[in-house]
Amino acid sequence: GCTATQTFTITEPTVLIASAAAQTNVSCNSGSNGSATVSATGGTAGYTYSWSPSGGTAATASGLTAGTYTATVTDANGCTATQSFTLTEPTILVASPAAQTNVSCNSGSNGSATVSATGGTGTYTYSWSPSGGTAATASGLTAGTYTVTVTDANSCTTTQTFTITEPATALTALPVAQTNIACNSGSTGSATVSATGGTPSYTYSWSPSGGTAATASGLTAGTYTATVTDANGCTATQTFTITEPATALTASPAAQTNVSCNSGSNGSATVSATGGTPSYTYSWSPSGGTAATASGLIAGTYTATVTDANGCTATQTFTITEPTVLIASAAAQTNVSCNSGSNGSATVSATGGTAGYTYSWSPSGGTAATASGLTAGTYTATVTDANGCTATQSFTITEPTVL
């Protein structure tokens, strides 16, 4: 009845943490001068790094375009941690005509033009060529063509051209309205041209498509040229660049957990939305709620629909699976040979579920598939699979009557 004990203390490293140390966003739309730096702490020193979808194998990834990048830090024990960076870029810097006053008298110099700058990174500076000063409005202009260059705070540039007319000068076509496309690859764009000068009345044609009216609609993204022709056959053109969201709205699988036990309801799925125009909303069918992650799912097929701020949609389908039913069945049984003996045995066989079975016997019998040294009585074998699902099988061990 004497006993002795020994205590062991098992240690573990601190949690390996990957955190954002620095981030430089792209300075100009569609540029590639972004960078991100990940910092690793905890775990076991001697870290290595990898970046996805690109970025190299150093703590700092550079030369990046706008998008989401994931840094994976691996310590000396092979433990990993991740940190995501979302590098942004400014919207496209656009210079558009806000106002224009043509010369009122032939050979006069009271023309003016005003540019409106949008997108990029404020504040803006302006320069006019061949003359016009450094403000958004150039005044005191003679008839001619003037180009304003708009430079934003990141030194990104764009230009807009104005043609100042005077009486009896050539026909001029001016942009008066433009509607860009709401959804990538859509065809909801429109552009309207206005004709001035020349000799009314005017006719219109658009290239490569757009019809014969002042307004072209149903346009896809691209560059369109409106040609205005006056009664004398004089022509003037205006080019419109119809834009669309930089990338298509995409719904992609971010995570999935299948049901652990047959007929269970602990499945989950997570959808990731990129592109389009943030912010995003989510809906799941036939069930799953309105968040990016649907949980409490049974086995089956689920479709996540992502809707962006412009009403564009994208879908992603997940198939949640489950194991086959875990079954414990009697494989063999040996009854006690003599009354009051203890040479009985029973063997349980496990099928289905998730392989990697463990066994327990009640009220006794050990932890193997076969329980031996049994006396007469009823024994229950419990089989547990790798997912923690269980199934049972009972055995009744008999013995002869007393000799």
CSV table of C-alpha atoms in Angstrom, one decimal:
chain,number,residue,atom,x,y,z
A,1,GLY,CA,0.0,0.0,0.0
A,2,CYS,CA,3.0,2.3,-0.2
A,3,THR,CA,3.0,5.0,-2.9
A,4,ALA,CA,5.4,7.5,-4.5
A,5,THR,CA,4.8,10.3,-7.0
A,6,GLN,CA,7.0,12.3,-9.5
A,7,THR,CA,5.9,15.7,-11.0
A,8,PHE,CA,7.0,16.8,-14.5
A,9,THR,CA,6.7,20.4,-15.8
A,10,ILE,CA,6.3,20.6,-19.6
A,11,THR,CA,7.3,24.0,-21.0
A,12,GLU,CA,6.3,25.7,-24.2
A,13,PRO,CA,7.6,28.8,-26.1
A,14,THR,CA,5.7,32.1,-25.9
A,15,VAL,CA,3.1,32.7,-28.6
A,16,LEU,CA,4.7,33.4,-32.0
A,17,ILE,CA,3.3,36.8,-33.2
A,18,ALA,CA,3.6,38.4,-36.6
A,19,SER,CA,2.7,42.1,-36.5
A,20,ALA,CA,2.8,45.0,-38.9
A,21,ALA,CA,5.9,47.1,-38.4
A,22,ALA,CA,5.6,49.4,-41.3
A,23,GLN,CA,3.6,50.0,-44.5
A,24,THR,CA,4.0,52.3,-47.4
A,25,ASN,CA,1.0,52.6,-49.7
A,26,VAL,CA,1.3,53.0,-53.5
A,27,SER,CA,1.7,56.7,-54.3
A,28,CYS,CA,0.0,56.8,-57.7
A,29,ASN,CA,-2.9,54.8,-59.0
A,30,SER,CA,-1.6,51.6,-60.8
A,31,GLY,CA,1.9,52.2,-59.4
A,32,SER,CA,4.2,49.6,-57.8
A,33,ASN,CA,6.1,51.4,-55.1
A,34,GLY,CA,4.3,50.0,-52.1
A,35,SER,CA,6.1,48.2,-49.3
A,36,ALA,CA,5.3,46.4,-46.1
A,37,THR,CA,7.4,45.2,-43.1
A,38,VAL,CA,6.4,42.5,-40.7
A,39,SER,CA,7.8,42.2,-37.2
A,40,ALA,CA,8.1,38.8,-35.4
A,41,THR,CA,8.1,38.3,-31.7
A,42,GLY,CA,7.7,35.2,-29.4
A,43,GLY,CA,8.1,31.6,-30.5
A,44,THR,CA,11.7,30.4,-31.0
A,45,ALA,CA,14.2,32.9,-32.5
A,46,GLY,CA,15.6,32.3,-35.9
A,47,TYR,CA,12.7,33.6,-38.1
A,48,THR,CA,12.2,33.1,-41.8
A,49,TYR,CA,9.6,35.0,-43.9
A,50,SER,CA,7.5,34.4,-46.9
A,51,TRP,CA,5.0,36.7,-48.6
A,52,SER,CA,1.8,35.8,-50.6
A,53,PRO,CA,0.9,36.4,-53.4
A,54,SER,CA,4.3,38.0,-53.9
A,55,GLY,CA,6.9,39.9,-52.0
A,56,GLY,CA,10.0,37.7,-51.5
A,57,THR,CA,11.5,36.1,-48.4
A,58,ALA,CA,12.6,39.1,-46.3
A,59,ALA,CA,10.9,40.9,-43.5
A,60,THR,CA,10.2,43.8,-45.9
A,61,ALA,CA,8.4,43.3,-49.2
A,62,SER,CA,8.8,46.1,-51.7
A,63,GLY,CA,7.9,47.0,-55.2
A,64,LEU,CA,4.3,46.1,-54.4
A,65,THR,CA,1.1,47.1,-56.2
A,66,ALA,CA,-2.1,47.8,-54.4
A,67,GLY,CA,-3.7,44.7,-52.9
A,68,THR,CA,-3.7,42.4,-49.9
A,69,TYR,CA,-0.5,40.6,-48.9
A,70,THR,CA,0.0,38.0,-46.3
A,71,ALA,CA,3.4,37.6,-44.5
A,72,THR,CA,4.0,34.2,-43.0
A,73,VAL,CA,6.7,34.1,-40.2
A,74,THR,CA,8.2,30.7,-39.4
A,75,ASP,CA,10.3,30.3,-36.2
A,76,ALA,CA,13.1,27.8,-35.6
A,77,ASN,CA,10.7,25.2,-34.4
A,78,GLY,CA,8.6,25.4,-37.6
A,79,CYS,CA,5.8,27.3,-35.8
A,80,THR,CA,4.0,29.9,-38.0
A,81,ALA,CA,2.1,33.1,-37.6
A,82,THR,CA,0.7,35.4,-40.3
A,83,GLN,CA,0.0,39.1,-40.7
A,84,SER,CA,-2.0,40.7,-43.5
A,85,PHE,CA,-1.3,44.0,-45.1
A,86,THR,CA,-3.7,45.8,-47.4
A,87,LEU,CA,-1.8,48.3,-49.6
A,88,THR,CA,-4.0,51.0,-51.0
A,89,GLU,CA,-3.5,53.3,-53.9
A,90,PRO,CA,-5.1,56.7,-54.6
A,91,THR,CA,-8.0,56.9,-57.0
A,92,ILE,CA,-7.0,57.8,-60.6
A,93,LEU,CA,-6.0,61.5,-60.8
A,94,VAL,CA,-8.4,63.1,-63.3
A,95,ALA,CA,-8.4,66.6,-64.6
A,96,SER,CA,-11.7,67.6,-66.1
A,97,PRO,CA,-13.1,70.8,-67.5
A,98,ALA,CA,-15.0,72.8,-64.9
A,99,ALA,CA,-15.6,76.0,-66.9
A,100,GLN,CA,-14.6,77.6,-70.2
A,101,THR,CA,-15.2,81.0,-71.6
A,102,ASN,CA,-14.3,81.6,-75.3
A,103,VAL,CA,-13.0,84.9,-76.6
A,104,SER,CA,-16.0,87.1,-77.1
A,105,CYS,CA,-14.5,89.2,-79.9
A,106,ASN,CA,-12.2,88.1,-82.7
A,107,SER,CA,-8.6,88.5,-81.8
A,108,GLY,CA,-9.6,89.3,-78.2
A,109,SER,CA,-7.9,88.0,-75.0
A,110,ASN,CA,-10.8,87.6,-72.5
A,111,GLY,CA,-10.9,83.8,-72.8
A,112,SER,CA,-10.6,81.6,-69.7
A,113,ALA,CA,-10.6,78.0,-68.7
A,114,THR,CA,-11.0,76.3,-65.3
A,115,VAL,CA,-9.9,72.7,-64.6
A,116,SER,CA,-11.4,70.5,-61.9
A,117,ALA,CA,-9.1,68.0,-60.3
A,118,THR,CA,-10.4,64.8,-58.6
A,119,GLY,CA,-8.8,61.7,-57.3
A,120,GLY,CA,-5.1,61.3,-56.6
A,121,THR,CA,-3.8,62.8,-53.4
A,122,GLY,CA,-4.6,66.4,-52.5
A,123,THR,CA,-3.5,69.2,-52.5
A,124,TYR,CA,-3.1,69.9,-56.3
A,125,THR,CA,-0.9,72.3,-58.1
A,126,TYR,CA,-1.5,73.5,-61.7
A,127,SER,CA,0.5,74.7,-64.7
A,128,TRP,CA,-0.8,75.8,-68.0
A,129,SER,CA,0.8,75.6,-71.4
A,130,PRO,CA,1.7,77.5,-73.5
A,131,SER,CA,0.6,80.2,-71.0
A,132,GLY,CA,-2.0,80.7,-68.3
A,133,GLY,CA,-0.3,80.7,-64.9
A,134,THR,CA,-0.4,78.4,-62.0
A,135,ALA,CA,-4.0,78.5,-60.7
A,136,ALA,CA,-6.9,76.3,-61.5
A,137,THR,CA,-8.3,79.1,-63.7
A,138,ALA,CA,-6.3,80.5,-66.5
A,139,SER,CA,-7.6,83.9,-67.7
A,140,GLY,CA,-6.7,86.6,-70.3
A,141,LEU,CA,-6.4,83.9,-73.0
A,142,THR,CA,-6.4,84.4,-76.7
A,143,ALA,CA,-8.0,81.8,-79.1
A,144,GLY,CA,-6.0,78.6,-79.1
A,145,THR,CA,-5.4,75.3,-77.4
A,146,TYR,CA,-4.2,75.2,-73.8
A,147,THR,CA,-3.2,72.2,-71.7
A,148,VAL,CA,-3.3,72.2,-67.9
A,149,THR,CA,-1.1,69.8,-66.0
A,150,VAL,CA,-2.4,68.9,-62.6
A,151,THR,CA,0.1,67.5,-60.1
A,152,ASP,CA,-1.0,66.0,-56.8
A,153,ALA,CA,0.8,65.8,-53.4
A,154,ASN,CA,2.5,62.5,-54.5
A,155,SER,CA,3.8,64.1,-57.8
A,156,CYS,CA,1.4,62.1,-59.9
A,157,THR,CA,0.3,64.1,-63.0
A,158,THR,CA,-2.6,64.2,-65.4
A,159,THR,CA,-3.6,66.7,-68.1
A,160,GLN,CA,-6.7,68.3,-69.6
A,161,THR,CA,-6.9,70.2,-72.9
A,162,PHE,CA,-9.1,73.2,-73.5
A,163,THR,CA,-9.7,74.9,-76.9
A,164,ILE,CA,-10.6,78.6,-76.6
A,165,THR,CA,-12.5,79.8,-79.6
A,166,GLU,CA,-13.4,83.1,-81.1
A,167,PRO,CA,-16.2,84.0,-83.5
A,168,ALA,CA,-15.9,82.4,-87.0
A,169,THR,CA,-13.4,79.9,-85.7
A,170,ALA,CA,-13.5,76.1,-86.2
A,171,LEU,CA,-16.3,74.0,-84.7
A,172,THR,CA,-15.5,72.7,-81.1
A,173,ALA,CA,-16.8,69.6,-79.4
A,174,LEU,CA,-16.8,69.7,-75.6
A,175,PRO,CA,-17.5,67.1,-73.0
A,176,VAL,CA,-20.6,67.9,-70.9
A,177,ALA,CA,-21.4,64.7,-69.1
A,178,GLN,CA,-19.9,61.3,-68.4
A,179,THR,CA,-21.1,58.3,-66.4
A,180,ASN,CA,-18.5,55.6,-65.7
A,181,ILE,CA,-19.3,51.9,-65.3
A,182,ALA,CA,-20.5,50.7,-61.9
A,183,CYS,CA,-19.3,47.1,-62.2
A,184,ASN,CA,-16.2,45.8,-63.8
A,185,SER,CA,-16.9,44.4,-67.3
A,186,GLY,CA,-20.3,46.1,-67.3
A,187,SER,CA,-21.9,48.2,-70.1
A,188,THR,CA,-23.6,51.0,-68.2
A,189,GLY,CA,-21.3,53.9,-69.2
A,190,SER,CA,-22.5,57.0,-71.1
A,191,ALA,CA,-20.9,60.1,-72.5
A,192,THR,CA,-22.4,63.4,-73.8
A,193,VAL,CA,-20.7,65.8,-76.2
A,194,SER,CA,-21.7,69.4,-76.8
A,195,ALA,CA,-21.0,71.2,-80.1
A,196,THR,CA,-20.2,74.9,-80.2
A,197,GLY,CA,-19.0,77.3,-82.9
A,198,GLY,CA,-19.1,76.5,-86.6
A,199,THR,CA,-22.4,76.7,-88.4
A,200,PRO,CA,-25.5,74.9,-86.8
A,201,SER,CA,-27.1,72.5,-87.2
A,202,TYR,CA,-24.9,69.6,-85.9
A,203,THR,CA,-24.8,65.8,-86.4
A,204,TYR,CA,-22.9,63.3,-84.3
A,205,SER,CA,-21.1,60.0,-84.7
A,206,TRP,CA,-19.2,58.0,-82.1
A,207,SER,CA,-16.2,55.6,-82.6
A,208,PRO,CA,-15.8,52.7,-82.1
A,209,SER,CA,-19.5,52.7,-81.2
A,210,GLY,CA,-22.1,54.9,-79.5
A,211,GLY,CA,-24.7,55.8,-82.2
A,212,THR,CA,-25.6,59.1,-83.8
A,213,ALA,CA,-26.9,61.2,-80.9
A,214,ALA,CA,-25.2,63.7,-78.7
A,215,THR,CA,-25.3,61.1,-75.9
A,216,ALA,CA,-23.8,57.7,-76.3
A,217,SER,CA,-25.0,55.1,-73.8
A,218,GLY,CA,-24.6,51.4,-73.1
A,219,LEU,CA,-20.8,51.8,-73.2
A,220,THR,CA,-18.2,49.4,-71.9
A,221,ALA,CA,-14.9,50.7,-70.4
A,222,GLY,CA,-12.6,52.3,-73.0
A,223,THR,CA,-11.9,55.4,-75.0
A,224,TYR,CA,-14.6,56.8,-77.3
A,225,THR,CA,-14.3,59.6,-79.8
A,226,ALA,CA,-17.3,61.8,-80.6
A,227,THR,CA,-17.2,63.5,-84.0
A,228,VAL,CA,-19.4,66.6,-84.4
A,229,THR,CA,-20.2,67.7,-88.0
A,230,ASP,CA,-21.7,71.1,-88.7
A,231,ALA,CA,-23.9,72.2,-91.6
A,232,ASN,CA,-20.8,73.1,-93.6
A,233,GLY,CA,-19.2,69.7,-93.1
A,234,CYS,CA,-16.7,71.0,-90.5
A,235,THR,CA,-15.8,68.5,-87.8
A,236,ALA,CA,-14.6,68.5,-84.3
A,237,THR,CA,-13.9,65.7,-82.0
A,238,GLN,CA,-13.9,65.0,-78.2
A,239,THR,CA,-12.5,61.9,-76.5
A,240,PHE,CA,-14.0,60.3,-73.4
A,241,THR,CA,-12.4,57.6,-71.3
A,242,ILE,CA,-15.1,55.6,-69.7
A,243,THR,CA,-13.7,53.9,-66.5
A,244,GLU,CA,-14.8,51.0,-64.5
A,245,PRO,CA,-13.7,49.7,-61.0
A,246,ALA,CA,-10.1,48.6,-61.3
A,247,THR,CA,-10.7,45.0,-60.7
A,248,ALA,CA,-13.8,42.7,-60.9
A,249,LEU,CA,-15.6,41.9,-57.7
A,250,THR,CA,-14.4,38.5,-56.6
A,251,ALA,CA,-15.6,36.1,-53.9
A,252,SER,CA,-13.1,33.5,-53.0
A,253,PRO,CA,-13.0,30.8,-50.2
A,254,ALA,CA,-11.0,32.0,-47.2
A,255,ALA,CA,-11.6,29.1,-44.8
A,256,GLN,CA,-13.8,26.0,-44.5
A,257,THR,CA,-14.4,23.6,-41.7
A,258,ASN,CA,-16.2,20.4,-42.5
A,259,VAL,CA,-18.6,18.6,-40.2
A,260,SER,CA,-16.6,16.5,-37.7
A,261,CYS,CA,-19.2,13.8,-37.0
A,262,ASN,CA,-21.8,12.3,-39.3
A,263,SER,CA,-25.2,14.2,-39.1
A,264,GLY,CA,-23.5,17.0,-37.1
A,265,SER,CA,-23.9,20.7,-37.6
A,266,ASN,CA,-20.5,22.2,-36.7
A,267,GLY,CA,-19.4,23.1,-40.2
A,268,SER,CA,-18.4,26.6,-41.2
A,269,ALA,CA,-17.2,28.5,-44.3
A,270,THR,CA,-15.7,32.0,-44.8
A,271,VAL,CA,-15.8,34.0,-48.0
A,272,SER,CA,-13.2,36.7,-48.9
A,273,ALA,CA,-14.3,39.6,-51.1
A,274,THR,CA,-11.8,41.6,-53.2
A,275,GLY,CA,-12.1,44.1,-56.1
A,276,GLY,CA,-15.2,45.9,-57.0
A,277,THR,CA,-16.1,48.9,-54.8
A,278,PRO,CA,-16.0,48.4,-51.0
A,279,SER,CA,-17.8,48.1,-48.7
A,280,TYR,CA,-19.2,44.6,-49.0
A,281,THR,CA,-22.3,42.8,-47.8
A,282,TYR,CA,-22.9,39.1,-47.7
A,283,SER,CA,-25.7,36.6,-48.0
A,284,TRP,CA,-25.7,32.8,-47.8
A,285,SER,CA,-28.0,30.3,-49.4
A,286,PRO,CA,-29.8,28.1,-48.5
A,287,SER,CA,-28.8,29.3,-45.0
A,288,GLY,CA,-25.8,30.9,-43.2
A,289,GLY,CA,-26.7,34.4,-42.3
A,290,THR,CA,-25.3,37.8,-43.5
A,291,ALA,CA,-21.7,37.8,-42.3
A,292,ALA,CA,-18.5,36.8,-44.2
A,293,THR,CA,-18.5,33.6,-42.1
A,294,ALA,CA,-21.4,31.1,-42.0
A,295,SER,CA,-21.3,28.7,-39.1
A,296,GLY,CA,-23.4,25.9,-37.5
A,297,LEU,CA,-23.7,24.3,-41.0
A,298,ILE,CA,-24.7,20.7,-41.7
A,299,ALA,CA,-23.2,18.9,-44.7
A,300,GLY,CA,-24.3,20.3,-48.0
A,301,THR,CA,-23.6,22.9,-50.7
A,302,TYR,CA,-23.8,26.6,-49.7
A,303,THR,CA,-23.5,29.7,-51.9
A,304,ALA,CA,-22.1,33.0,-50.6
A,305,THR,CA,-23.2,36.1,-52.5
A,306,VAL,CA,-21.0,39.2,-52.1
A,307,THR,CA,-22.5,42.6,-53.0
A,308,ASP,CA,-20.3,45.7,-53.3
A,309,ALA,CA,-21.2,49.4,-52.8
A,310,ASN,CA,-22.2,49.7,-56.4
A,311,GLY,CA,-24.6,46.7,-56.2
A,312,CYS,CA,-22.2,44.4,-58.2
A,313,THR,CA,-22.4,40.8,-57.1
A,314,ALA,CA,-20.1,37.8,-57.0
A,315,THR,CA,-20.7,34.3,-55.7
A,316,GLN,CA,-18.6,31.5,-54.2
A,317,THR,CA,-19.8,27.9,-53.6
A,318,PHE,CA,-18.7,25.8,-50.7
A,319,THR,CA,-19.4,22.0,-50.2
A,320,ILE,CA,-19.3,21.1,-46.6
A,321,THR,CA,-18.6,17.4,-46.1
A,322,GLU,CA,-19.1,14.9,-43.2
A,323,PRO,CA,-17.6,11.5,-42.4
A,324,THR,CA,-19.5,8.3,-42.9
A,325,VAL,CA,-21.2,7.0,-39.7
A,326,LEU,CA,-18.8,5.6,-37.1
A,327,ILE,CA,-19.9,2.0,-36.3
A,328,ALA,CA,-18.6,-0.2,-33.5
A,329,SER,CA,-19.4,-3.9,-34.2
A,330,ALA,CA,-18.6,-7.2,-32.5
A,331,ALA,CA,-15.6,-8.9,-34.2
A,332,ALA,CA,-15.0,-11.8,-31.8
A,333,GLN,CA,-16.1,-13.1,-28.4
A,334,THR,CA,-14.7,-15.9,-26.2
A,335,ASN,CA,-16.9,-16.9,-23.2
A,336,VAL,CA,-15.5,-18.0,-19.8
A,337,SER,CA,-14.7,-21.8,-20.0
A,338,CYS,CA,-15.2,-22.6,-16.3
A,339,ASN,CA,-17.7,-21.2,-13.8
A,340,SER,CA,-16.2,-18.2,-11.9
A,341,GLY,CA,-13.3,-18.2,-14.4
A,342,SER,CA,-11.7,-15.1,-16.0
A,343,ASN,CA,-10.5,-16.2,-19.4
A,344,GLY,CA,-13.3,-14.5,-21.4
A,345,SER,CA,-12.4,-12.0,-24.2
A,346,ALA,CA,-14.1,-9.7,-26.7
A,347,THR,CA,-12.9,-7.8,-29.7
A,348,VAL,CA,-14.6,-4.7,-31.2
A,349,SER,CA,-14.3,-3.6,-34.9
A,350,ALA,CA,-14.5,0.0,-35.9
A,351,THR,CA,-15.6,1.3,-39.3
A,352,GLY,CA,-16.6,4.7,-40.7
A,353,GLY,CA,-16.0,8.0,-39.0
A,354,THR,CA,-12.4,9.4,-39.3
A,355,ALA,CA,-9.6,6.8,-39.0
A,356,GLY,CA,-7.3,6.9,-36.0
A,357,TYR,CA,-9.5,5.0,-33.5
A,358,THR,CA,-9.1,4.7,-29.7
A,359,TYR,CA,-10.9,2.2,-27.5
A,360,SER,CA,-12.2,2.1,-23.9
A,361,TRP,CA,-14.1,-0.7,-22.1
A,362,SER,CA,-16.6,-0.5,-19.3
A,363,PRO,CA,-16.7,-1.6,-16.5
A,364,SER,CA,-13.2,-2.9,-17.4
A,365,GLY,CA,-11.2,-4.3,-20.3
A,366,GLY,CA,-8.4,-1.8,-21.0
A,367,THR,CA,-7.9,0.5,-24.0
A,368,ALA,CA,-7.2,-1.9,-26.9
A,369,ALA,CA,-9.6,-3.3,-29.5
A,370,THR,CA,-9.6,-6.6,-27.6
A,371,ALA,CA,-10.4,-6.9,-23.9
A,372,SER,CA,-9.2,-10.1,-22.3
A,373,GLY,CA,-9.1,-11.8,-18.8
A,374,LEU,CA,-12.8,-11.1,-18.5
A,375,THR,CA,-15.2,-12.7,-16.0
A,376,ALA,CA,-18.8,-13.4,-17.0
A,377,GLY,CA,-20.9,-10.2,-17.4
A,378,THR,CA,-21.8,-7.4,-19.8
A,379,TYR,CA,-19.1,-5.1,-21.2
A,380,THR,CA,-19.4,-2.0,-23.3
A,381,ALA,CA,-16.7,-1.0,-25.8
A,382,THR,CA,-16.6,2.7,-26.7
A,383,VAL,CA,-14.8,3.6,-30.0
A,384,THR,CA,-13.6,7.2,-30.4
A,385,ASP,CA,-12.4,8.4,-33.9
A,386,ALA,CA,-9.9,11.1,-34.7
A,387,ASN,CA,-12.6,13.8,-34.6
A,388,GLY,CA,-13.9,12.8,-31.2
A,389,CYS,CA,-17.0,11.0,-32.5
A,390,THR,CA,-18.0,7.9,-30.5
A,391,ALA,CA,-19.9,4.6,-31.1
A,392,THR,CA,-20.5,1.7,-28.7
A,393,GLN,CA,-20.9,-2.1,-28.8
A,394,SER,CA,-22.0,-4.3,-25.9
A,395,PHE,CA,-20.8,-7.9,-25.3
A,396,THR,CA,-22.3,-10.4,-22.8
A,397,ILE,CA,-19.7,-12.9,-21.6
A,398,THR,CA,-21.2,-16.1,-20.3
A,399,GLU,CA,-19.9,-18.9,-18.1
A,400,PRO,CA,-21.0,-22.6,-17.5
A,401,THR,CA,-23.0,-23.5,-14.4
A,402,VAL,CA,-21.1,-24.8,-11.4
A,403,LEU,CA,-19.6,-28.3,-12.0
